[in-house]
Coordinates of C-alpha atoms and ligand atoms in Angstrom, one line a residue:
M5 CA -30.0 57.9 48.5
S6 CA -33.5 57.7 47.1
Y7 CA -36.2 55.1 47.7
I8 CA -35.0 53.6 44.4
T9 CA -31.3 53.2 45.4
D10 CA -32.4 52.2 48.9
Y11 CA -34.5 49.4 47.7
I12 CA -31.9 48.1 45.2
E13 CA -29.2 48.2 47.9
G14 CA -31.4 46.2 50.3
N15 CA -32.2 43.5 47.7
K16 CA -29.1 43.4 45.6
Q17 CA -28.1 39.8 46.3
R18 CA -31.6 38.4 46.0
F19 CA -32.1 40.2 42.6
L20 CA -29.0 38.5 41.4
D21 CA -29.8 35.1 42.8
E22 CA -33.3 35.2 41.1
L23 CA -31.7 36.2 37.8
F24 CA -29.3 33.3 38.1
G25 CA -32.3 31.0 38.6
L26 CA -33.6 32.1 35.1
I27 CA -30.2 31.9 33.5
K28 CA -29.6 28.3 34.7
I29 CA -32.5 27.1 32.5
P30 CA -30.9 26.3 29.1
S31 CA -33.8 27.7 27.0
I32 CA -32.2 27.5 23.5
S33 CA -35.1 28.1 21.1
S34 CA -33.4 26.7 17.9
Q35 CA -32.7 23.3 19.4
T36 CA -35.6 20.9 19.8
E37 CA -34.0 19.0 22.6
H38 CA -34.5 22.1 24.7
K39 CA -38.3 22.2 24.3
P40 CA -38.9 21.3 28.0
D41 CA -36.6 24.1 29.0
M42 CA -38.7 26.7 27.2
R43 CA -41.6 25.8 29.4
K44 CA -39.5 25.9 32.5
A45 CA -38.3 29.4 31.6
A46 CA -41.9 30.5 31.0
E47 CA -43.0 29.1 34.4
Y48 CA -40.1 30.9 36.0
W49 CA -41.2 34.2 34.4
K50 CA -44.8 33.7 35.5
K51 CA -43.7 33.2 39.1
T52 CA -41.3 36.2 38.9
I53 CA -44.1 38.5 37.7
L54 CA -46.6 37.2 40.3
D55 CA -44.0 37.5 43.2
A56 CA -43.2 41.0 42.1
G57 CA -46.8 42.0 42.6
A58 CA -48.8 41.5 39.4
D59 CA -52.6 41.0 39.7
K60 CA -52.3 38.0 37.4
A61 CA -49.9 36.2 35.2
E62 CA -50.6 33.5 32.7
I63 CA -48.9 31.2 30.3
F64 CA -50.4 31.2 26.8
E65 CA -49.8 28.1 24.6
T66 CA -48.8 28.6 21.0
K67 CA -47.8 26.3 18.1
G68 CA -44.3 27.1 19.2
N69 CA -43.0 28.2 22.6
P70 CA -45.3 29.5 25.3
I71 CA -45.8 33.2 25.9
V72 CA -46.0 34.7 29.4
Y73 CA -48.5 37.5 30.0
G74 CA -49.0 39.4 33.2
E75 CA -50.5 42.6 34.3
K76 CA -51.2 45.1 37.1
I77 CA -54.0 47.5 36.5
I78 CA -54.1 50.2 39.1
D79 CA -56.5 52.6 37.4
S80 CA -57.9 52.3 33.9
A81 CA -57.7 56.1 33.5
L82 CA -53.9 55.9 33.8
P83 CA -51.6 55.1 30.9
T84 CA -50.3 51.5 30.4
V85 CA -46.7 50.5 29.9
L86 CA -46.2 47.1 28.1
V87 CA -42.9 45.4 28.8
Y88 CA -41.5 43.1 26.1
G89 CA -38.7 40.7 26.5
H90 CA -37.6 37.2 25.5
Y91 CA -36.6 34.2 27.6
D92 CA -35.0 32.2 24.7
V93 CA -31.3 32.3 24.1
M94 CA -28.9 31.4 21.3
P95 CA -26.9 28.1 21.2
V96 CA -23.7 28.0 23.1
D97 CA -21.3 26.5 20.6
P98 CA -18.3 26.6 20.3
V99 CA -18.7 25.5 23.9
E100 CA -15.0 24.7 24.4
Q101 CA -14.3 28.4 24.2
W102 CA -16.3 29.3 27.4
L103 CA -14.2 29.9 30.5
S104 CA -17.1 28.9 32.7
S105 CA -20.1 26.8 31.9
P106 CA -22.7 28.8 29.8
F107 CA -25.6 27.9 32.1
E108 CA -23.8 28.1 35.4
P109 CA -23.6 31.9 35.8
E110 CA -20.5 33.2 37.5
V111 CA -19.4 36.7 38.5
R112 CA -15.9 37.6 37.5
D113 CA -14.5 41.2 37.4
G114 CA -17.9 42.6 38.2
K115 CA -19.6 40.9 35.3
I116 CA -22.1 38.0 35.1
Y117 CA -20.8 35.4 32.6
A118 CA -23.4 33.1 31.1
R119 CA -25.5 32.6 28.0
G120 CA -28.4 35.1 28.3
A121 CA -26.6 37.2 30.9
D122 CA -27.3 40.2 28.6
D123 CA -29.5 38.9 25.7
D124 CA -32.1 38.9 27.0
K125 CA -32.4 37.4 30.4
G126 CA -30.3 40.0 32.3
Q127 CA -31.8 42.9 30.4
S128 CA -35.5 41.8 30.7
F129 CA -35.1 40.9 34.3
I130 CA -34.3 44.5 35.0
H131 CA -38.0 45.2 34.3
A132 CA -39.2 42.5 36.6
K133 CA -37.2 43.9 39.4
A134 CA -38.0 47.6 38.7
F135 CA -41.6 46.6 38.7
E136 CA -41.3 44.9 42.0
L137 CA -39.5 47.9 43.4
M138 CA -42.3 50.2 42.3
V139 CA -45.0 47.9 43.7
K140 CA -43.3 47.3 47.0
T141 CA -42.4 51.0 47.6
G142 CA -45.9 52.1 46.6
T143 CA -44.6 54.2 43.7
L144 CA -46.0 52.5 40.6
P145 CA -47.5 55.4 38.7
C146 CA -49.4 53.6 36.0
N147 CA -50.7 50.2 34.7
V148 CA -48.2 47.6 33.6
K149 CA -48.4 44.6 31.3
F150 CA -45.7 42.0 30.6
M151 CA -45.3 40.0 27.5
I152 CA -42.3 37.7 27.5
E153 CA -41.8 35.3 24.6
G154 CA -39.5 32.3 23.8
E155 CA -38.9 32.7 20.0
E156 CA -37.1 36.0 19.5
E157 CA -33.9 34.3 18.4
I158 CA -35.8 32.3 15.8
G159 CA -38.0 35.1 14.4
S160 CA -40.9 35.5 16.8
G161 CA -43.3 33.5 14.6
S162 CA -45.8 32.6 17.4
L163 CA -45.8 36.0 19.0
K164 CA -46.8 37.6 15.7
I165 CA -49.9 35.5 15.6
W166 CA -50.6 35.8 19.3
C167 CA -50.4 39.6 19.1
A168 CA -53.0 39.7 16.3
D169 CA -55.3 37.5 18.3
N170 CA -54.9 39.4 21.6
K171 CA -55.1 43.1 20.6
D172 CA -57.4 44.0 23.4
L173 CA -55.4 42.3 26.1
L174 CA -52.3 44.1 24.8
K175 CA -53.8 47.6 24.7
S176 CA -51.1 50.0 25.9
D177 CA -49.6 53.4 25.4
V178 CA -46.0 52.4 25.0
I179 CA -43.9 49.3 24.7
I180 CA -40.6 49.3 26.6
V181 CA -37.9 46.9 25.5
S182 CA -34.4 46.3 26.9
D183 CA -32.8 44.1 24.3
T184 CA -30.4 46.5 22.7
G185 CA -27.1 48.2 23.7
M186 CA -25.5 51.4 24.6
I187 CA -22.6 53.0 22.7
A188 CA -20.3 52.5 25.7
E189 CA -20.3 52.1 29.4
N190 CA -19.9 55.9 30.0
I191 CA -22.0 56.9 26.9
P192 CA -25.6 56.2 27.7
S193 CA -27.7 56.0 24.6
I194 CA -31.1 55.2 23.3
T195 CA -31.6 53.1 20.2
T196 CA -33.7 54.8 17.6
G197 CA -33.4 52.3 14.8
L198 CA -33.1 48.6 14.3
R199 CA -32.3 46.8 11.0
G200 CA -34.7 44.3 9.5
I201 CA -33.6 40.8 8.7
S202 CA -34.2 38.1 6.1
C203 CA -32.7 34.7 6.7
V204 CA -32.3 32.0 4.0
E205 CA -30.6 28.6 3.5
V206 CA -29.1 27.6 0.2
E207 CA -28.2 24.1 -1.0
V208 CA -26.1 23.3 -4.1
S209 CA -26.4 19.7 -5.3
G210 CA -24.1 18.0 -7.8
P211 CA -23.6 14.2 -8.3
S212 CA -25.9 11.7 -6.6
H213 CA -23.3 10.7 -4.0
D214 CA -19.8 11.8 -2.9
L215 CA -17.2 10.8 -5.5
H216 CA -13.5 9.8 -5.4
S217 CA -11.7 13.1 -6.2
G218 CA -9.0 11.2 -8.1
L219 CA -11.4 9.2 -10.3
Y220 CA -13.7 12.2 -11.0
G221 CA -11.6 15.3 -10.1
G222 CA -11.4 17.7 -13.0
A223 CA -14.3 16.1 -14.8
V224 CA -17.3 16.7 -12.5
A225 CA -18.2 20.1 -11.1
N226 CA -17.7 20.3 -7.3
P227 CA -20.7 21.8 -5.4
V228 CA -18.5 23.3 -2.7
N229 CA -16.3 25.1 -5.3
I230 CA -19.5 26.3 -7.0
L231 CA -21.2 27.5 -3.9
C232 CA -18.1 29.4 -2.9
K233 CA -18.0 31.1 -6.3
M234 CA -21.7 31.9 -6.2
I235 CA -21.3 33.4 -2.7
A236 CA -18.2 35.4 -3.7
S237 CA -20.2 37.0 -6.5
L238 CA -22.8 38.4 -4.1
H239 CA -20.7 41.5 -3.4
D240 CA -18.9 43.8 -5.8
E241 CA -15.5 45.4 -5.3
N242 CA -17.2 48.3 -3.5
G243 CA -18.8 46.2 -0.9
K244 CA -22.2 46.5 -2.5
V245 CA -24.6 43.6 -2.5
K246 CA -25.2 42.4 -6.1
V247 CA -28.6 40.7 -5.6
K248 CA -30.7 42.3 -8.3
G249 CA -33.1 44.9 -6.8
F250 CA -31.6 44.7 -3.4
Y251 CA -31.3 48.4 -2.9
D252 CA -34.5 49.4 -4.7
D253 CA -36.5 50.2 -1.6
V254 CA -33.7 51.4 0.7
A255 CA -34.7 54.5 2.5
E256 CA -31.8 56.9 1.8
V257 CA -30.8 59.0 4.8
G258 CA -30.3 62.7 4.0
D259 CA -27.1 64.6 4.7
D260 CA -28.6 66.4 7.7
E261 CA -29.6 63.2 9.4
R262 CA -26.2 61.7 8.6
R263 CA -24.5 64.6 10.2
E264 CA -26.7 64.2 13.3
L265 CA -25.9 60.5 13.5
A266 CA -22.2 61.1 13.1
K267 CA -22.2 63.0 16.4
A268 CA -22.5 59.7 18.3
P269 CA -19.1 59.1 19.7
F270 CA -17.1 56.3 17.9
S271 CA -13.5 55.3 17.8
L272 CA -12.5 53.3 14.8
D273 CA -9.2 52.3 16.5
E274 CA -11.0 50.9 19.6
Y275 CA -13.5 49.2 17.4
K276 CA -10.8 47.4 15.5
K277 CA -8.9 46.5 18.6
S278 CA -11.9 45.1 20.4
I279 CA -12.4 42.4 17.7
N280 CA -8.7 42.1 16.8
I281 CA -8.9 43.1 13.1
N282 CA -6.5 45.2 11.1
E283 CA -9.0 46.9 8.8
V284 CA -12.7 47.4 8.6
W285 CA -14.6 46.5 5.4
G286 CA -17.9 47.6 3.9
E287 CA -19.8 49.6 1.3
T288 CA -17.7 52.4 -0.2
G289 CA -18.9 55.9 0.8
Y290 CA -20.2 55.1 4.2
T291 CA -18.6 55.1 7.7
T292 CA -18.6 52.1 9.9
T293 CA -21.5 53.3 12.0
E294 CA -23.4 54.1 8.9
R295 CA -22.7 50.7 7.4
T296 CA -24.4 49.0 10.4
G297 CA -26.9 51.7 11.2
I298 CA -28.4 52.9 7.9
R299 CA -27.2 50.5 5.2
P300 CA -28.3 46.9 4.4
A301 CA -25.8 44.0 4.4
L302 CA -25.5 40.3 3.4
D303 CA -23.5 37.8 5.4
V304 CA -22.9 34.0 5.3
N305 CA -23.6 32.7 8.8
G306 CA -22.4 29.2 8.2
I307 CA -21.2 27.1 5.3
W308 CA -20.8 23.3 5.1
G309 CA -20.3 20.4 2.8
G310 CA -17.9 17.6 2.2
Y311 CA -15.5 16.2 4.7
T312 CA -14.3 18.4 7.6
G313 CA -13.2 15.7 10.1
E314 CA -9.7 14.7 11.1
G315 CA -7.0 14.1 8.4
S316 CA -8.1 14.2 4.7
K317 CA -10.7 12.4 2.7
T318 CA -10.4 12.8 -1.0
I319 CA -13.9 13.3 -2.3
I320 CA -16.0 15.6 -4.5
P321 CA -18.9 16.2 -2.2
A322 CA -22.4 15.6 -3.5
K323 CA -23.8 18.8 -1.8
A324 CA -22.8 22.1 -0.2
S325 CA -25.0 24.4 1.9
A326 CA -24.9 27.8 3.5
K327 CA -27.0 29.9 5.8
I328 CA -27.2 33.5 4.8
S329 CA -28.7 36.5 6.7
M330 CA -29.5 39.9 5.1
R331 CA -29.8 42.9 7.4
L332 CA -32.3 45.4 6.0
V333 CA -33.1 49.0 6.6
P334 CA -36.5 50.7 6.9
N335 CA -38.7 50.3 3.8
Q336 CA -37.0 47.1 2.6
D337 CA -39.4 44.2 3.0
Y338 CA -38.0 41.0 4.2
V339 CA -40.3 38.7 2.2
K340 CA -39.6 40.6 -1.0
I341 CA -35.8 40.5 -0.3
A342 CA -36.0 36.7 0.3
E343 CA -37.7 36.4 -3.1
L344 CA -35.2 38.7 -4.9
F345 CA -32.4 36.7 -3.3
Q346 CA -34.0 33.4 -4.4
S347 CA -34.3 34.3 -8.1
H348 CA -30.9 36.0 -8.2
F349 CA -29.2 33.0 -6.5
E350 CA -31.0 30.5 -8.8
S351 CA -30.0 32.5 -11.8
L352 CA -26.3 32.2 -10.8
A353 CA -26.3 28.4 -10.9
P354 CA -24.4 26.8 -13.7
A355 CA -25.9 23.8 -15.5
H356 CA -23.6 21.4 -13.6
V357 CA -25.6 21.7 -10.4
T358 CA -29.1 22.3 -9.0
V359 CA -29.7 25.0 -6.4
K360 CA -32.4 25.2 -3.8
V361 CA -33.1 28.4 -1.8
T362 CA -35.2 28.1 1.3
P363 CA -36.4 31.3 3.0
L364 CA -36.2 30.8 6.8
H365 CA -37.6 33.7 8.9
G366 CA -37.3 37.5 9.1
G367 CA -38.7 40.8 10.2
Q368 CA -38.9 44.4 9.2
G369 CA -36.6 47.2 10.4
Y370 CA -37.7 49.9 12.8
V371 CA -37.1 53.6 13.4
S372 CA -38.4 55.5 16.4
P373 CA -39.1 59.2 16.7
I374 CA -37.2 61.3 19.3
D375 CA -40.0 63.8 19.9
S376 CA -42.3 61.3 21.5
P377 CA -43.3 61.2 25.2
E378 CA -41.6 57.9 25.6
Y379 CA -38.3 59.2 24.2
Q380 CA -38.5 62.3 26.4
A381 CA -39.2 60.1 29.4
A382 CA -36.3 57.8 28.6
Y383 CA -34.1 60.8 28.0
K384 CA -34.9 62.3 31.4
A385 CA -34.5 59.0 33.3
V386 CA -31.2 58.2 31.7
S387 CA -29.9 61.8 32.1
E388 CA -30.8 61.8 35.8
T389 CA -29.2 58.5 36.6
F390 CA -26.0 58.9 34.5
G391 CA -25.6 62.6 35.0
V392 CA -25.0 62.7 31.2
A393 CA -27.6 63.1 28.4
P394 CA -28.1 60.0 26.3
V395 CA -27.2 59.9 22.6
P396 CA -29.7 58.6 20.1
F397 CA -28.2 56.0 17.7
R398 CA -29.3 53.4 15.1
S399 CA -28.3 49.9 15.9
G400 CA -27.4 47.2 13.4
G401 CA -29.2 44.5 15.3
S402 CA -32.7 43.2 14.7
I403 CA -35.7 42.5 16.9
P404 CA -38.2 41.3 14.3
I405 CA -41.3 41.7 16.5
I406 CA -40.9 45.5 17.1
S407 CA -42.2 46.5 13.7
T408 CA -45.0 44.0 14.1
F409 CA -46.0 45.7 17.4
E410 CA -46.4 49.0 15.5
Q411 CA -48.3 47.4 12.6
I412 CA -50.7 45.2 14.6
L413 CA -51.0 46.9 17.9
G414 CA -50.4 50.5 16.7
V415 CA -48.0 51.1 19.5
K416 CA -44.5 52.4 19.3
S417 CA -41.6 50.9 21.3
I418 CA -38.9 52.6 23.2
L419 CA -35.6 50.7 23.0
L420 CA -33.9 51.3 26.3
G421 CA -31.0 48.9 26.1
F422 CA -28.2 48.4 28.7
G423 CA -25.9 46.0 26.8
L424 CA -22.4 46.8 25.8
E425 CA -20.5 45.6 22.7
S426 CA -18.1 43.8 25.0
D427 CA -21.0 41.7 26.3
A428 CA -20.3 39.2 23.5
I429 CA -23.9 38.4 22.9
H430 CA -24.4 35.2 20.7
S431 CA -20.7 34.5 21.3
P432 CA -18.7 32.4 23.8
N433 CA -18.3 34.1 27.3
E434 CA -21.4 36.3 27.0
N435 CA -21.4 38.7 29.9
F436 CA -23.3 41.5 31.5
P437 CA -21.8 44.0 33.9
L438 CA -23.5 44.0 37.3
S439 CA -23.4 47.8 37.2
N440 CA -25.5 47.8 34.1
F441 CA -28.0 45.4 35.6
Y442 CA -28.4 47.5 38.8
R443 CA -28.3 50.8 36.9
G444 CA -31.1 49.5 34.7
I445 CA -33.2 48.8 37.7
E446 CA -32.6 52.4 38.8
I447 CA -33.5 54.0 35.5
V448 CA -36.7 52.1 34.7
P449 CA -38.8 53.5 37.7
L450 CA -37.7 57.0 36.6
F451 CA -38.8 56.2 33.1
Y452 CA -42.3 55.2 34.4
K453 CA -42.5 58.4 36.4
Y454 CA -41.5 60.7 33.5
F455 CA -43.6 58.8 31.0
V456 CA -46.7 59.4 33.0
E457 CA -45.8 63.1 33.3
E458 CA -45.0 63.4 29.6
Y459 CA -48.1 61.5 28.6
S460 CA -50.5 63.7 30.6
K461 CA -48.8 66.8 29.2
K462 CA -49.6 65.5 25.7
Q463 CA -53.2 64.7 26.7
S464 CA -53.9 68.1 28.1
Ligands
BES501 N1 -30.9 41.4 21.4 C1 -30.7 41.1 20.1 C2 -30.8 42.2 19.1 C3 -29.9 43.4 19.3 C4 -28.7 43.3 20.0 C5 -30.3 44.6 18.8 C6 -27.9 44.4 20.2 C7 -29.5 45.7 19.0 C8 -28.3 45.6 19.7 C9 -31.7 40.0 19.7 O1 -31.8 39.0 20.7 C10 -31.2 39.3 18.5 O2 -30.1 38.8 18.5 N2 -31.9 39.3 17.4 C11 -31.6 38.5 16.2 C12 -32.8 38.4 15.4 C13 -32.8 37.3 14.4 C14 -32.3 36.0 14.9 C15 -34.2 37.1 13.8 C16 -30.5 39.2 15.5 O3 -30.4 40.4 15.4 O4 -29.7 38.4 14.9
ZN502 ZN1 -30.0 37.7 20.5

């Protein structure tokens, strides 16, 4: 037993109770009815940071949701770690598929079940408790800053502006983020890449109002039929995205790096079994991990129009819509991609309908080096705790603000995630194993220790 595991053992239940307090706040950023909950979650974080031993913590107002900032500066000559996390969560629907209520956390089979249990309340809380541990045991080896936002799940619009306005306040030597995953429970891993994202909404309009499908059927173009056809044309038979110019800026990954990435353990059978599919799908010439790690993708997130209620209603709908997200790789620009999509999609529209494309939000992709002090520190911390060396891998997910941190603050992020694919983030029955929560709290203080060591090596 070390001072780390001793402290965790002595405070286990309280850590969990405090995390549950945060989870119980339904801070869904995409739904305006939850505005008051965003503030409650920010207040909760402020108190958490202060109670853990910060010198100060403040809530910063933005045009959107508040940002929580806190710090403990022990010596300005020492390096500074900036912790980033988000207190906002995704909507809970389809709510009827949850086995327990999404905002009443419950422990079953050693896992916390709740919206935000992993993404990102459970994961970010690891940092609050690791910070507390270091302060209370007198082992904090450097300065710490916290920056916790409430708009990650909707594109981090306010944080982008706030970072640009607060560069001095955010001065730091590394940003640490736990909002990604590991390859598997027994395969610790460090995320070295994130995909960018570009989100759009499309609307296809036909007649001025819904029409009787008997009186007009066969004589007037149906916007739902047309939207389906347009969407179907966005991929070719090899799984390639057909938006003109889509691949122009894709950073191709060389054979050597592909070989390196292929070393990360992966079982196609288990993958298929875990989501109950018979066959995988994707761009010809790439493996499943390459398809999510180093290649872009286009997916419809939702599609609606016409009558979807009980029984039948024989109409030709006046309109049809869809939400589409494009996952991007380094070098692809999300604004340019949204523009390419817009002109391509508009060009697909037949004369019978009008098409409107509205870009929503997005962010650039990210790759992190593995020869940096922070990677070495994370590598040592994870190896020591797991007894196994971590595997670097590129994740298919996106955290739009990470590339902004690099551009605006000039600071790299280390993506030390503790989530598992089975955590069902964004899905019903999201969960987070207690063991990952506590193990995270064990790893983070070691990361700080090794980061300060690696950092001073680099300076001397
Ligand atoms: N925590 C996720 C991102 C993530 C999950 C990265 C697992 C890697 C592995 C984050 O909260 C998220 O869901 N981001 C959104 C961003 C989008 C809404 C702009 C995403 O990836 O869909
Ligand atoms: Zn998320």
